[in-house]
PDB file of C-alpha atoms in Angstrom:
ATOM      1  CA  UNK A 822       0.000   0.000   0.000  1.00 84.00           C
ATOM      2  CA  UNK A 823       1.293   3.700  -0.733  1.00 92.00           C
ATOM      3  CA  UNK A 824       0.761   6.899   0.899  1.00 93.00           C
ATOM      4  CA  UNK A 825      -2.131   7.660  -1.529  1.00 92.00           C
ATOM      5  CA  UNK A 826      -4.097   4.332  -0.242  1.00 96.00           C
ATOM      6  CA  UNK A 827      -3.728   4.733   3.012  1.00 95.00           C
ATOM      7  CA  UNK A 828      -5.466   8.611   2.903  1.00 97.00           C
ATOM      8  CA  UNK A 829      -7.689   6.972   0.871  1.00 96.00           C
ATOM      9  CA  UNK A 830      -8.528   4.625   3.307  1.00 97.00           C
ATOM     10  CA  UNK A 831      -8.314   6.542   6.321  1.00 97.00           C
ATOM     11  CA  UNK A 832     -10.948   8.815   4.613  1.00 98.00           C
ATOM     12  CA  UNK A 833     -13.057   6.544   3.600  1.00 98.00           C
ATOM     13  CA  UNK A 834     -13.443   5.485   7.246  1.00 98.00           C
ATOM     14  CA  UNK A 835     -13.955   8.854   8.633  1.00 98.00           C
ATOM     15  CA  UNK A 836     -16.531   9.348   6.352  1.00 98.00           C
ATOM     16  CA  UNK A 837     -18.432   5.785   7.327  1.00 98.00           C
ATOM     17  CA  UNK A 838     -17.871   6.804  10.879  1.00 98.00           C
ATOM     18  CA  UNK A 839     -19.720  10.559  10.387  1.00 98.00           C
ATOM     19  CA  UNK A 840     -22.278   8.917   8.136  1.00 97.00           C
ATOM     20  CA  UNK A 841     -22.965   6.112  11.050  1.00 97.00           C
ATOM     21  CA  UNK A 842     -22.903   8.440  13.762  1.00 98.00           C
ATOM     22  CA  UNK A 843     -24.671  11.440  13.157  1.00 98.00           C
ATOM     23  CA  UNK A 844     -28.109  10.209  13.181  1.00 97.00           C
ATOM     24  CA  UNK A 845     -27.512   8.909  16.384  1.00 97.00           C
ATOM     25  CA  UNK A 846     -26.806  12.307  17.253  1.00 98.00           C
ATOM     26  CA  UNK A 847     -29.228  13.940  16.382  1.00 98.00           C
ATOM     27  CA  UNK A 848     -31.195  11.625  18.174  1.00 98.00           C
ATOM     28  CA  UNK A 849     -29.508  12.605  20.964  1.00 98.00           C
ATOM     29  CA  UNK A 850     -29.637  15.879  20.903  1.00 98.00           C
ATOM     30  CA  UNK A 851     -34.034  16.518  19.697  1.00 98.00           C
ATOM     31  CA  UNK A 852     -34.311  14.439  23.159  1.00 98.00           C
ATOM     32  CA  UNK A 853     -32.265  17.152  24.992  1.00 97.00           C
ATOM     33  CA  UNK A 854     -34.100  19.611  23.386  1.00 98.00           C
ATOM     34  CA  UNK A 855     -37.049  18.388  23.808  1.00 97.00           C
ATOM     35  CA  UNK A 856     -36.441  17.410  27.955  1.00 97.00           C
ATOM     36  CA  UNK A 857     -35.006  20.869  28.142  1.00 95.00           C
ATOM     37  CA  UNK A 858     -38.060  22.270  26.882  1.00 95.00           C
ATOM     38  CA  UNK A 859     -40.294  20.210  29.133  1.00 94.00           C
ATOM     39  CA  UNK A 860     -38.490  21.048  32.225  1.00 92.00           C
ATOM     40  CA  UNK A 861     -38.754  24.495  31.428  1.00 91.00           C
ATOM     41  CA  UNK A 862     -42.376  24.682  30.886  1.00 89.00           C
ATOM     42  CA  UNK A 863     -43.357  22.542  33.542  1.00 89.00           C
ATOM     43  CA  UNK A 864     -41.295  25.216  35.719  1.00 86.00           C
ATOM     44  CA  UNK A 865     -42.759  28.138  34.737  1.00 76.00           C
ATOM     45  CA  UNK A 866     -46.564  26.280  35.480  1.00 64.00           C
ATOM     46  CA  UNK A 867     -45.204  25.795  38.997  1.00 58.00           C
TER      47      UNK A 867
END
């Protein structure tokens, strides 16, 4: 393998690893959101 494989490569993973991860993500953070929001109101009510 050369140089030019190896960034290839390396890419190539980073790329599988943002594409895999960032619906989990997001996921993640509409449920902060969402608790955040929650909490809030439910505050305020008090």
């Amino acid at each position: 393998m050369d140089e030019a494989q190896v960034m290839d490569l390396a890419r190539d993973g980073v790329y599988t690893l943002i594409a895999v991860s960032t619906p989990i993500m997001l996921v993640g953070l509409v449920v902060g959101v969402v608790i955040a929001l929650v909490q809030a109101l439910t505050q305020i009510q008090e």
